């Protein structure tokens, strides 16, 4: 939960007041909002807003959330003033579960529902916990972090890796505890995004999202980190989804072979 005193900064860049729609981007395990620094703040009039969670980067001193339900409860309230235009949530890997839970809580509060929920490289709540990170020891996780930092264009300094490792380990435990045998069904459609070269999450494992709402699926070329730099085809998919009255990316299980 946020600490007392100075108001927490939930966004690295404030939502644009004149946007025609917004896409809220949730960071995945061990990462902060800066993982979306390569993404544009605006694309075709749609505002892309990276969300900063407590316990990381400029909010490092704050206690991180211990469950996705707790996160969704708080974040759905934080986002409420910014839901004056159509919006969607995007989460990759574990952040997909956080995005889903935030959507569930927002709908439960009577807030405007998302136009569509976008979940990337993650199984549905009833099919988890699942993922190769769940079985990794600290050295294996540290190696993953070093690779991710390089992908983001940074320098994997030992002190930074060590500091981030604790955040990652805590996030993995949150993931490990999250399982919903009968997940709430959202009133908005869900697009499950798979990546053809993602060895840790084969796209066919994502079909369970159909239990959470009307679902379709696209598969982009690329690996697990294919989303990092905000590829054009992904930006276009999110933009089309948040601006359409009843967006559709094709039939369930459909594929898109656009290169990332």
Coordinates of N, CA and C in Angstrom, one line a residue:
X1 N 0.8 -1.2 0.0 CA 0.0 0.0 0.0 C 0.9 1.2 0.0
X2 N 0.4 2.4 -0.5 CA 1.1 3.6 -0.5 C 1.4 4.1 0.9
X3 N 2.6 4.7 1.1 CA 2.9 5.2 2.4 C 2.3 6.6 2.6
X4 N 2.3 7.0 3.9 CA 1.8 8.3 4.2 C 2.7 9.4 3.8
X5 N 2.2 10.6 3.7 CA 3.1 11.7 3.3 C 2.9 12.1 1.8
X6 N 4.0 12.3 1.1 CA 3.9 12.8 -0.3 C 3.1 11.8 -1.1
X7 N 2.1 12.4 -1.9 CA 1.3 11.5 -2.7 C 2.1 10.7 -3.7
X8 N 1.8 9.4 -3.8 CA 2.6 8.5 -4.7 C 2.4 8.9 -6.2
X9 N 3.3 8.7 -7.0 CA 3.2 9.0 -8.4 C 2.9 7.7 -9.2
X10 N 1.7 7.6 -9.6 CA 1.2 6.4 -10.2 C 1.5 6.3 -11.7
X11 N 1.9 7.5 -12.3 CA 2.2 7.5 -13.7 C 3.6 8.2 -13.9
X12 N 4.4 7.6 -14.8 CA 5.7 8.3 -15.1 C 5.4 9.6 -15.9
X13 N 4.4 9.5 -16.7 CA 3.9 10.7 -17.4 C 2.4 10.8 -17.3
X14 N 1.9 12.0 -16.9 CA 0.5 12.2 -16.6 C -0.3 11.9 -17.8
X15 N -1.5 11.3 -17.7 CA -2.4 11.1 -18.8 C -2.7 12.5 -19.5
X16 N -2.7 12.4 -20.9 CA -3.0 13.6 -21.6 C -4.5 14.0 -21.5
X17 N -4.8 15.2 -21.2 CA -6.2 15.6 -21.0 C -7.1 15.6 -22.2
X18 N -6.4 15.7 -23.4 CA -7.2 15.8 -24.7 C -7.2 14.5 -25.5
X19 N -6.8 13.4 -24.9 CA -6.7 12.2 -25.6 C -8.1 11.7 -26.0
X20 N -8.2 11.0 -27.1 CA -9.5 10.5 -27.5 C -9.8 9.1 -26.8
X21 N -8.7 8.5 -26.4 CA -8.8 7.2 -25.7 C -7.5 7.0 -24.9
X22 N -7.4 6.0 -24.0 CA -6.2 5.8 -23.2 C -5.9 4.3 -23.1
X23 N -4.7 3.9 -23.2 CA -4.2 2.6 -22.9 C -3.3 2.6 -21.7
X24 N -3.7 1.9 -20.7 CA -2.9 1.9 -19.4 C -2.0 0.6 -19.5
X25 N -0.7 0.8 -19.4 CA 0.3 -0.2 -19.5 C 0.8 -0.6 -18.2
X26 N 0.6 -1.9 -17.8 CA 1.1 -2.4 -16.5 C 2.4 -3.1 -16.6
X27 N 3.4 -2.8 -15.7 CA 4.7 -3.5 -15.8 C 4.6 -4.9 -15.2
X28 N 5.4 -5.7 -15.7 CA 5.4 -7.1 -15.2 C 6.4 -7.4 -14.1
X29 N 6.5 -8.6 -13.7 CA 7.3 -8.9 -12.5 C 8.7 -8.4 -12.5
X30 N 9.0 -7.7 -11.4 CA 10.4 -7.2 -11.2 C 10.6 -5.9 -11.8
X31 N 9.7 -5.4 -12.6 CA 9.9 -4.2 -13.4 C 9.0 -3.0 -13.0
X32 N 9.4 -1.8 -13.4 CA 8.6 -0.6 -13.2 C 8.1 -0.1 -14.5
X33 N 7.5 1.1 -14.4 CA 6.9 1.7 -15.6 C 7.9 2.1 -16.7
X34 N 9.2 2.2 -16.3 CA 10.2 2.6 -17.3 C 10.4 1.5 -18.3
X35 N 9.9 0.3 -18.1 CA 10.0 -0.7 -19.1 C 9.3 -0.3 -20.4
X36 N 8.4 0.6 -20.3 CA 7.7 1.1 -21.5 C 8.2 2.4 -22.0
X37 N 9.5 2.7 -21.7 CA 10.0 4.0 -22.1 C 10.2 4.1 -23.6
X38 N 10.3 3.0 -24.3 CA 10.4 3.1 -25.8 C 9.0 3.2 -26.5
X39 N 8.0 3.2 -25.7 CA 6.6 3.3 -26.3 C 6.3 4.8 -26.4
X40 N 5.5 5.2 -27.4 CA 5.1 6.6 -27.6 C 4.1 7.0 -26.5
X41 N 4.1 8.2 -26.2 CA 3.0 8.7 -25.3 C 1.7 8.8 -26.0
X42 N 1.8 9.0 -27.3 CA 0.5 9.1 -28.1 C 0.7 8.5 -29.5
X43 N -0.3 7.8 -29.9 CA -0.3 7.1 -31.2 C -1.7 7.2 -31.8
X44 N -1.8 8.0 -32.9 CA -3.1 8.2 -33.6 C -4.2 8.7 -32.6
X45 N -3.8 9.6 -31.8 CA -4.7 10.3 -30.8 C -5.0 9.5 -29.6
X46 N -4.4 8.3 -29.5 CA -4.6 7.5 -28.3 C -3.4 7.7 -27.3
X47 N -3.7 7.9 -26.1 CA -2.7 8.1 -25.1 C -2.2 6.8 -24.4
X48 N -0.9 6.6 -24.4 CA -0.4 5.4 -23.8 C 0.2 5.8 -22.5
X49 N -0.3 5.2 -21.4 CA 0.1 5.6 -20.0 C 0.7 4.5 -19.2
X50 N 2.0 4.5 -19.1 CA 2.7 3.5 -18.2 C 2.3 3.7 -16.7
X51 N 1.9 2.6 -16.1 CA 1.5 2.7 -14.7 C 2.7 2.3 -13.8
X52 N 2.9 3.2 -12.8 CA 4.0 2.9 -11.8 C 3.4 2.2 -10.5
X53 N 3.9 1.1 -10.2 CA 3.4 0.4 -9.0 C 4.4 0.6 -7.8
X54 N 3.9 0.6 -6.6 CA 4.7 0.7 -5.4 C 5.8 -0.4 -5.3
X55 N 6.9 0.0 -4.7 CA 7.9 -1.0 -4.4 C 9.0 -1.1 -5.5
X56 N 8.9 -0.2 -6.5 CA 9.9 -0.2 -7.6 C 10.2 1.2 -8.1
X57 N 11.5 1.4 -8.6 CA 11.9 2.6 -9.2 C 11.7 3.8 -8.3
X58 N 10.9 4.8 -8.7 CA 10.8 6.0 -7.9 C 9.8 5.8 -6.7
X59 N 9.3 4.6 -6.6 CA 8.4 4.2 -5.5 C 9.0 3.1 -4.7
X60 N 10.3 3.0 -4.7 CA 11.0 1.8 -4.1 C 10.8 1.7 -2.6
X61 N 10.6 2.8 -1.9 CA 10.4 2.7 -0.5 C 9.0 2.3 -0.1
X62 N 8.1 2.3 -1.0 CA 6.7 1.9 -0.6 C 6.6 0.4 -0.6
X63 N 5.7 -0.1 0.2 CA 5.4 -1.5 0.3 C 4.7 -2.0 -0.9
X64 N 5.2 -3.0 -1.6 CA 4.6 -3.5 -2.8 C 3.3 -4.3 -2.4
X65 N 2.4 -4.4 -3.4 CA 1.2 -5.2 -3.2 C 1.5 -6.7 -3.0
X66 N 0.7 -7.3 -2.2 CA 0.9 -8.7 -1.9 C 0.0 -9.7 -2.6
X67 N -1.1 -9.1 -3.2 CA -2.0 -9.9 -4.0 C -2.5 -9.1 -5.2
X68 N -2.9 -9.7 -6.3 CA -3.4 -9.0 -7.4 C -4.8 -8.4 -7.1
X69 N -5.5 -9.0 -6.1 CA -6.8 -8.4 -5.7 C -6.6 -7.1 -5.0
X70 N -5.6 -7.0 -4.2 CA -5.3 -5.8 -3.5 C -4.8 -4.7 -4.5
X71 N -4.0 -5.1 -5.4 CA -3.6 -4.1 -6.4 C -4.7 -3.6 -7.3
X72 N -5.6 -4.6 -7.7 CA -6.7 -4.2 -8.5 C -7.7 -3.3 -7.8
X73 N -7.9 -3.5 -6.5 CA -8.8 -2.7 -5.7 C -8.3 -1.2 -5.7
X74 N -7.0 -1.0 -5.4 CA -6.4 0.3 -5.3 C -6.3 1.0 -6.7
X75 N -5.8 0.2 -7.6 CA -5.5 0.8 -9.0 C -6.8 1.2 -9.7
X76 N -7.9 0.4 -9.5 CA -9.1 0.8 -10.1 C -9.7 2.1 -9.6
X77 N -9.4 2.4 -8.3 CA -9.8 3.7 -7.8 C -8.8 4.8 -8.3
X78 N -7.5 4.5 -8.4 CA -6.6 5.5 -8.9 C -6.9 5.9 -10.4
X79 N -7.3 4.9 -11.2 CA -7.6 5.2 -12.6 C -8.9 5.9 -12.8
X80 N -9.8 5.9 -11.8 CA -11.2 6.3 -12.0 C -11.3 7.7 -12.6
X81 N -10.5 8.7 -12.2 CA -10.6 10.1 -12.8 C -10.2 10.1 -14.2
X82 N -9.5 9.1 -14.7 CA -8.9 9.1 -16.1 C -9.8 8.2 -17.0
X83 N -10.9 7.8 -16.5 CA -11.8 6.9 -17.4 C -12.9 7.7 -18.0
X84 N -12.6 9.0 -18.3 CA -13.6 9.9 -18.9 C -13.7 9.6 -20.5
X85 N -12.7 8.9 -21.0 CA -12.7 8.5 -22.4 C -12.6 7.0 -22.5
X86 N -12.8 6.4 -23.6 CA -12.6 4.9 -23.8 C -11.2 4.6 -23.4
X87 N -11.1 3.4 -22.7 CA -9.8 3.0 -22.3 C -9.6 1.5 -22.4
X88 N -8.4 1.0 -22.3 CA -8.1 -0.4 -22.2 C -6.9 -0.6 -21.3
X89 N -6.7 -1.8 -20.9 CA -5.6 -2.2 -20.0 C -4.7 -3.2 -20.8
X90 N -3.4 -3.1 -20.7 CA -2.5 -4.0 -21.4 C -1.5 -4.5 -20.3
X91 N -1.4 -5.9 -20.3 CA -0.4 -6.5 -19.4 C 0.3 -7.6 -20.0
X92 N 1.6 -7.7 -19.9 CA 2.3 -8.8 -20.5 C 2.8 -9.7 -19.4
X93 N 2.8 -11.0 -19.6 CA 3.2 -12.0 -18.6 C 2.4 -11.8 -17.3
X94 N 3.0 -11.7 -16.2 CA 2.2 -11.6 -14.9 C 1.3 -10.4 -14.9
X95 N 1.8 -9.3 -15.6 CA 1.0 -8.1 -15.6 C -0.4 -8.3 -16.2
X96 N -0.5 -9.3 -17.0 CA -1.8 -9.6 -17.6 C -2.8 -10.0 -16.5
X97 N -2.4 -10.7 -15.5 CA -3.3 -11.0 -14.4 C -3.6 -9.8 -13.6
X98 N -2.7 -8.9 -13.4 CA -2.9 -7.6 -12.7 C -3.9 -6.8 -13.4
X99 N -3.8 -6.8 -14.8 CA -4.7 -6.0 -15.6 C -6.1 -6.6 -15.5
X100 N -6.2 -7.9 -15.6 CA -7.5 -8.5 -15.5 C -8.2 -8.2 -14.1
X101 N -7.4 -8.3 -13.1 CA -8.0 -8.1 -11.7 C -8.4 -6.6 -11.6
X102 N -7.6 -5.7 -12.2 CA -8.0 -4.3 -12.1 C -9.3 -4.0 -12.9
X103 N -9.4 -4.7 -14.0 CA -10.7 -4.6 -14.8 C -11.9 -5.1 -14.0
X104 N -11.7 -6.3 -13.4 CA -12.7 -6.9 -12.5 C -13.2 -5.9 -11.4
X105 N -12.2 -5.3 -10.8 CA -12.5 -4.4 -9.6 C -13.1 -3.2 -10.1
X106 N -12.7 -2.6 -11.3 CA -13.3 -1.4 -11.8 C -14.8 -1.6 -12.1
X107 N -15.1 -2.8 -12.8 CA -16.4 -3.1 -13.1 C -17.3 -3.3 -11.9
X108 N -16.7 -3.9 -10.9 CA -17.4 -4.2 -9.6 C -17.7 -2.9 -8.9
X109 N -16.9 -1.9 -9.1 CA -17.1 -0.6 -8.4 C -18.2 0.3 -9.2
X110 N -18.6 -0.2 -10.3 CA -19.5 0.6 -11.2 C -18.8 1.6 -12.1
X111 N -17.5 1.5 -12.2 CA -16.8 2.4 -13.1 C -17.0 1.9 -14.6
X112 N -16.6 2.8 -15.4 CA -16.7 2.5 -16.9 C -15.9 1.3 -17.2
X113 N -16.4 0.3 -17.8 CA -15.6 -0.9 -18.2 C -14.6 -0.6 -19.3
X114 N -13.5 -1.4 -19.4 CA -12.6 -1.2 -20.5 C -13.3 -1.5 -21.9
X115 N -12.9 -0.9 -22.9 CA -13.4 -1.3 -24.3 C -13.0 -2.7 -24.6
X116 N -11.8 -3.1 -24.1 CA -11.2 -4.4 -24.3 C -10.1 -4.6 -23.4
X117 N -9.8 -5.8 -23.0 CA -8.7 -6.1 -22.1 C -7.7 -6.9 -23.0
X118 N -6.4 -6.5 -23.0 CA -5.3 -7.1 -23.7 C -4.4 -7.8 -22.8
X119 N -4.3 -9.1 -23.0 CA -3.4 -9.9 -22.1 C -2.4 -10.6 -23.0
X120 N -1.1 -10.5 -22.6 CA 0.0 -11.0 -23.5 C 0.8 -12.1 -22.7
X121 N 1.0 -13.2 -23.3 CA 1.9 -14.2 -22.8 C 1.6 -14.6 -21.4
X122 N 0.4 -14.9 -21.1 CA 0.0 -15.4 -19.7 C -1.2 -16.3 -19.8
X123 N -1.3 -17.3 -18.9 CA -2.4 -18.2 -18.9 C -3.6 -17.5 -18.1
X124 N -4.8 -17.9 -18.3 CA -5.9 -17.4 -17.6 C -5.9 -17.7 -16.1
X125 N -6.6 -16.9 -15.3 CA -6.5 -17.1 -13.8 C -6.8 -18.5 -13.3
X126 N -7.7 -19.2 -14.0 CA -8.0 -20.6 -13.5 C -7.0 -21.6 -14.0
X127 N -6.1 -21.2 -14.8 CA -5.1 -22.2 -15.3 C -3.7 -22.0 -14.7
X128 N -3.6 -21.1 -13.8 CA -2.3 -20.8 -13.1 C -2.3 -21.3 -11.7
X129 N -1.2 -21.1 -11.1 CA 0.0 -20.4 -11.6 C 0.8 -21.3 -12.6
X130 N 1.3 -20.6 -13.6 CA 2.1 -21.3 -14.6 C 3.2 -20.4 -15.1
X131 N 4.4 -20.9 -15.3 CA 5.5 -20.1 -15.8 C 6.8 -20.6 -15.4
X132 N 7.8 -20.5 -16.2 CA 9.1 -21.0 -15.9 C 9.8 -20.3 -14.8
X133 N 9.4 -19.0 -14.6 CA 10.1 -18.3 -13.5 C 9.7 -18.8 -12.1
X134 N 8.6 -19.5 -12.0 CA 8.2 -20.0 -10.7 C 9.1 -21.0 -10.1
X135 N 9.9 -21.7 -10.9 CA 10.8 -22.7 -10.5 C 12.3 -22.3 -10.4
X136 N 12.5 -21.0 -10.8 CA 13.9 -20.6 -10.8 C 14.5 -20.2 -9.5
X137 N 15.8 -20.5 -9.3 CA 16.5 -20.0 -8.1 C 16.9 -18.6 -8.3
X138 N 17.6 -18.0 -7.3 CA 17.9 -16.6 -7.4 C 19.0 -16.3 -8.5
X139 N 19.9 -17.2 -8.7 CA 20.9 -17.0 -9.7 C 20.3 -17.0 -11.1
X140 N 19.3 -17.9 -11.3 CA 18.6 -18.0 -12.6 C 17.8 -16.8 -12.8
X141 N 17.1 -16.3 -11.8 CA 16.3 -15.1 -11.9 C 17.2 -13.9 -12.2
X142 N 18.4 -13.8 -11.5 CA 19.3 -12.7 -11.8 C 19.8 -12.7 -13.2
X143 N 20.0 -13.9 -13.8 CA 20.4 -14.0 -15.2 C 19.3 -13.5 -16.1
X144 N 18.0 -13.8 -15.8 CA 16.9 -13.3 -16.5 C 16.8 -11.8 -16.4
X145 N 17.1 -11.2 -15.3 CA 17.1 -9.8 -15.1 C 18.1 -9.1 -15.9
X146 N 19.3 -9.7 -15.9 CA 20.4 -9.1 -16.7 C 20.0 -9.1 -18.2
X147 N 19.4 -10.2 -18.7 CA 19.0 -10.2 -20.1 C 17.9 -9.1 -20.4
X148 N 17.0 -9.0 -19.5 CA 15.9 -8.0 -19.7 C 16.5 -6.6 -19.7
X149 N 17.4 -6.3 -18.7 CA 18.0 -5.0 -18.7 C 18.7 -4.6 -20.0
X150 N 19.4 -5.6 -20.5 CA 20.1 -5.4 -21.8 C 19.1 -5.1 -22.9
X151 N 18.0 -5.9 -22.9 CA 16.9 -5.7 -23.9 C 16.4 -4.3 -23.8
X152 N 16.3 -3.7 -22.6 CA 15.8 -2.4 -22.5 C 16.8 -1.3 -22.7
X153 N 18.0 -1.7 -23.1 CA 19.1 -0.8 -23.4 C 19.9 -0.3 -22.2
X154 N 19.8 -1.0 -21.1 CA 20.5 -0.6 -19.9 C 21.7 -1.4 -19.6
X155 N 22.4 -1.0 -18.5 CA 23.6 -1.7 -18.1 C 23.3 -2.5 -16.8
X156 N 23.4 -3.9 -16.9 CA 23.1 -4.7 -15.8 C 24.1 -4.7 -14.6
X157 N 24.2 -3.6 -14.0 CA 25.2 -3.4 -12.9 C 24.8 -4.4 -11.7
X158 N 25.7 -5.0 -11.1 CA 25.4 -6.0 -10.0 C 24.5 -5.4 -8.9
X159 N 24.8 -4.1 -8.5 CA 24.0 -3.5 -7.4 C 22.5 -3.4 -7.8
X160 N 22.3 -3.0 -9.1 CA 21.0 -2.8 -9.6 C 20.2 -4.1 -9.7
X161 N 21.0 -5.1 -10.3 CA 20.4 -6.5 -10.4 C 20.0 -7.0 -9.0
X162 N 20.9 -6.8 -8.0 CA 20.6 -7.3 -6.7 C 19.4 -6.7 -6.1
X163 N 19.3 -5.3 -6.3 CA 18.1 -4.6 -5.7 C 16.8 -5.0 -6.4
X164 N 16.9 -5.2 -7.7 CA 15.7 -5.6 -8.4 C 15.2 -7.0 -8.2
X165 N 16.2 -7.9 -7.8 CA 15.9 -9.3 -7.6 C 14.9 -9.5 -6.5
X166 N 15.0 -8.7 -5.4 CA 14.0 -8.8 -4.4 C 12.6 -8.4 -4.8
X167 N 12.5 -7.4 -5.7 CA 11.2 -7.0 -6.2 C 10.6 -8.2 -7.1
X168 N 11.5 -8.8 -7.9 CA 11.1 -9.9 -8.8 C 10.6 -11.1 -8.0
X169 N 11.4 -11.4 -6.9 CA 11.0 -12.6 -6.1 C 9.7 -12.3 -5.4
X170 N 9.4 -11.1 -4.9 CA 8.1 -10.8 -4.3 C 7.0 -10.9 -5.3
X171 N 7.2 -10.4 -6.5 CA 6.2 -10.5 -7.6 C 5.9 -11.9 -8.0
X172 N 6.9 -12.7 -8.0 CA 6.7 -14.1 -8.4 C 5.8 -14.8 -7.3
X173 N 6.0 -14.5 -6.0 CA 5.2 -15.1 -5.0 C 3.7 -14.6 -5.1
X174 N 3.5 -13.4 -5.5 CA 2.1 -12.9 -5.8 C 1.5 -13.7 -6.9
X175 N 2.3 -14.0 -7.9 CA 1.8 -14.8 -9.0 C 1.5 -16.2 -8.6
X176 N 2.4 -16.8 -7.7 CA 2.2 -18.1 -7.3 C 0.9 -18.3 -6.5
X177 N 0.5 -17.3 -5.8 CA -0.7 -17.4 -4.9 C -2.0 -17.1 -5.7
X178 N -1.9 -16.7 -6.9 CA -3.1 -16.3 -7.6 C -3.7 -17.4 -8.5
X179 N -4.9 -17.8 -8.1 CA -5.6 -18.9 -8.8 C -7.1 -18.7 -8.5
X180 N -7.9 -18.5 -9.6 CA -9.3 -18.4 -9.5 C -10.0 -19.6 -10.2
X181 N -10.6 -20.4 -9.4 CA -11.2 -21.6 -10.0 C -12.4 -21.2 -10.9
X182 N -13.1 -20.1 -10.5 CA -14.2 -19.7 -11.3 C -14.1 -18.2 -11.5
X183 N -13.3 -17.7 -12.5 CA -13.0 -16.3 -12.6 C -14.2 -15.5 -13.1
X184 N -14.4 -14.3 -12.5 CA -15.5 -13.4 -13.0 C -15.4 -13.2 -14.5
X185 N -16.5 -13.1 -15.1 CA -16.5 -12.9 -16.6 C -16.7 -11.3 -16.8
X186 N -15.8 -10.8 -17.6 CA -15.9 -9.4 -17.9 C -16.9 -9.0 -18.9
X187 N -17.5 -7.8 -18.9 CA -18.5 -7.4 -19.9 C -17.8 -7.0 -21.2
X188 N -16.5 -6.8 -21.2 CA -15.8 -6.4 -22.4 C -15.0 -7.6 -23.0
X189 N -14.7 -7.5 -24.3 CA -13.9 -8.5 -24.9 C -12.5 -8.6 -24.4
X190 N -11.9 -9.7 -24.6 CA -10.5 -10.0 -24.2 C -9.7 -10.4 -25.5
X191 N -8.6 -9.8 -25.7 CA -7.7 -10.2 -26.8 C -6.5 -10.8 -26.1
X192 N -6.2 -12.1 -26.4 CA -5.0 -12.8 -25.9 C -4.0 -12.7 -26.9
X193 N -2.8 -12.2 -26.6 CA -1.7 -12.0 -27.5 C -0.6 -13.0 -27.2
X194 N -0.3 -13.8 -28.2 CA 0.8 -14.8 -28.1 C 1.9 -14.3 -29.0
X195 N 3.1 -14.9 -28.8 CA 4.3 -14.6 -29.6 C 4.9 -15.9 -30.1
X196 N 5.1 -16.0 -31.4 CA 5.5 -17.2 -32.0 C 6.8 -17.8 -31.5
X197 N 7.7 -17.0 -31.0 CA 9.0 -17.5 -30.5 C 9.1 -17.5 -29.0
X198 N 8.0 -17.4 -28.3 CA 8.0 -17.4 -26.8 C 8.0 -18.8 -26.3
X199 N 9.2 -19.2 -25.9 CA 9.4 -20.6 -25.5 C 8.8 -20.9 -24.1
X200 N 8.6 -19.8 -23.4 CA 8.0 -20.0 -22.0 C 6.5 -20.0 -21.9
X201 N 5.9 -19.5 -23.0 CA 4.4 -19.4 -23.0 C 3.9 -19.6 -24.4
X202 N 3.6 -20.9 -24.7 CA 3.1 -21.2 -26.1 C 1.7 -20.6 -26.2
X203 N 1.4 -20.0 -27.3 CA 0.1 -19.3 -27.5 C -1.1 -20.2 -27.2
X204 N -1.0 -21.5 -27.5 CA -2.1 -22.4 -27.3 C -2.5 -22.5 -25.8
X205 N -1.6 -22.1 -24.9 CA -1.9 -22.2 -23.5 C -2.8 -21.1 -23.0
X206 N -3.1 -20.1 -23.9 CA -3.8 -19.0 -23.5 C -5.3 -19.1 -23.8
X207 N -5.8 -20.2 -24.3 CA -7.2 -20.3 -24.7 C -8.1 -20.2 -23.5
X208 N -7.6 -20.4 -22.3 CA -8.5 -20.4 -21.1 C -9.1 -19.0 -20.8
X209 N -8.5 -18.0 -21.5 CA -9.1 -16.7 -21.3 C -10.6 -16.6 -21.8
X210 N -11.0 -17.5 -22.5 CA -12.4 -17.5 -23.0 C -13.4 -17.7 -21.8
X211 N -12.9 -18.2 -20.7 CA -13.7 -18.3 -19.5 C -13.9 -17.0 -18.8
X212 N -13.1 -16.0 -19.2 CA -13.2 -14.6 -18.5 C -13.9 -13.6 -19.3
X213 N -14.3 -13.9 -20.5 CA -15.1 -13.0 -21.3 C -15.0 -13.4 -22.8
X214 N -15.7 -12.7 -23.6 CA -15.6 -13.0 -25.1 C -14.2 -12.8 -25.5
X215 N -13.6 -13.8 -26.1 CA -12.2 -13.8 -26.4 C -11.8 -14.0 -27.8
X216 N -10.8 -13.3 -28.3 CA -10.1 -13.7 -29.5 C -8.6 -13.7 -29.3
X217 N -7.9 -14.2 -30.2 CA -6.4 -14.4 -30.0 C -5.7 -14.0 -31.3
X218 N -4.6 -13.3 -31.1 CA -3.6 -13.0 -32.2 C -2.3 -13.5 -31.8
X219 N -1.5 -13.9 -32.8 CA -0.1 -14.4 -32.5 C 0.8 -13.5 -33.4
X220 N 1.7 -12.8 -32.8 CA 2.7 -12.0 -33.5 C 4.0 -12.8 -33.6
X221 N 4.8 -12.4 -34.6 CA 6.2 -12.9 -34.6 C 7.0 -12.3 -33.5
X222 N 7.9 -13.0 -32.9 CA 8.7 -12.5 -31.9 C 8.8 -13.4 -30.7
X223 N 9.7 -13.1 -29.8 CA 9.9 -13.8 -28.6 C 9.2 -13.2 -27.4
X224 N 9.6 -13.6 -26.2 CA 8.9 -13.1 -25.0 C 9.1 -11.6 -24.8
X225 N 10.2 -11.1 -25.3 CA 10.4 -9.6 -25.1 C 10.0 -8.9 -26.4
X226 N 9.2 -9.4 -27.2 CA 8.8 -8.8 -28.5 C 8.0 -7.5 -28.3
X227 N 7.4 -7.3 -27.2 CA 6.6 -6.1 -26.9 C 7.4 -4.9 -26.4
X228 N 8.6 -5.1 -26.0 CA 9.3 -4.2 -25.2 C 9.4 -2.8 -25.9
X229 N 9.7 -2.8 -27.2 CA 9.9 -1.5 -27.9 C 8.7 -0.9 -28.5
X230 N 7.5 -1.5 -28.2 CA 6.3 -1.0 -28.7 C 6.2 -1.1 -30.2
X231 N 6.3 -2.3 -30.8 CA 6.2 -2.5 -32.2 C 4.9 -2.0 -32.8
X232 N 5.1 -1.6 -34.1 CA 3.9 -0.9 -34.8 C 2.7 -1.8 -34.8
X233 N 2.8 -3.1 -35.0 CA 1.6 -3.9 -35.1 C 0.9 -4.1 -33.8
X234 N 1.7 -4.0 -32.7 CA 1.1 -4.1 -31.4 C 0.4 -2.7 -31.1
X235 N 1.0 -1.6 -31.4 CA 0.4 -0.3 -31.1 C -0.9 -0.2 -31.9
X236 N -0.9 -0.7 -33.2 CA -2.1 -0.6 -34.0 C -3.2 -1.5 -33.4
X237 N -2.8 -2.7 -33.0 CA -3.8 -3.5 -32.4 C -4.5 -2.9 -31.2
X238 N -3.7 -2.3 -30.3 CA -4.2 -1.7 -29.1 C -5.1 -0.5 -29.4
X239 N -4.6 0.3 -30.4 CA -5.3 1.5 -30.8 C -6.6 1.2 -31.4
X240 N -6.6 0.2 -32.3 CA -7.9 -0.2 -32.9 C -8.9 -0.7 -31.9
X241 N -8.3 -1.5 -30.9 CA -9.2 -2.1 -29.9 C -9.9 -1.1 -29.0
X242 N -9.2 0.0 -28.6 CA -9.7 0.9 -27.7 C -10.6 2.0 -28.3
X243 N -10.5 2.1 -29.7 CA -11.3 3.2 -30.4 C -12.5 2.6 -31.1
X244 N -12.6 1.3 -31.3 CA -13.7 0.7 -31.9 C -14.9 0.6 -31.0
X245 N -16.1 0.7 -31.5 CA -17.3 0.5 -30.6 C -17.4 -0.9 -30.1
X246 N -17.1 -1.8 -31.0 CA -17.1 -3.2 -30.6 C -16.0 -3.9 -31.3
X247 N -14.7 -3.6 -30.9 CA -13.5 -4.0 -31.6 C -13.5 -5.5 -31.8
X248 N -12.9 -5.9 -32.9 CA -12.7 -7.4 -33.1 C -11.4 -7.5 -33.9
X249 N -10.6 -8.5 -33.4 CA -9.3 -8.8 -34.1 C -9.4 -10.1 -34.9
X250 N -10.6 -10.6 -35.0 CA -10.8 -11.8 -35.8 C -11.4 -12.9 -34.9
X251 N -11.6 -14.0 -35.5 CA -12.2 -15.1 -34.7 C -11.3 -15.7 -33.7
X252 N -11.9 -16.3 -32.7 CA -11.1 -16.9 -31.6 C -10.1 -17.9 -32.2
X253 N -8.8 -17.7 -31.7 CA -7.8 -18.6 -32.2 C -7.1 -18.1 -33.4
X254 N -7.6 -16.9 -34.0 CA -7.0 -16.4 -35.2 C -5.6 -16.0 -35.0
X255 N -4.9 -15.9 -36.1 CA -3.4 -15.6 -36.0 C -3.1 -14.3 -36.8
X256 N -2.2 -13.6 -36.4 CA -1.6 -12.5 -37.1 C -0.1 -12.8 -37.3
X257 N 0.4 -12.8 -38.5 CA 1.8 -13.2 -38.7 C 2.6 -12.0 -39.0
X258 N 2.2 -10.8 -38.6 CA 3.0 -9.6 -38.8 C 4.2 -9.7 -38.0
X259 N 5.3 -9.2 -38.5 CA 6.6 -9.3 -37.8 C 6.7 -8.2 -36.8
X260 N 7.3 -8.5 -35.7 CA 7.5 -7.4 -34.7 C 8.9 -6.8 -35.0

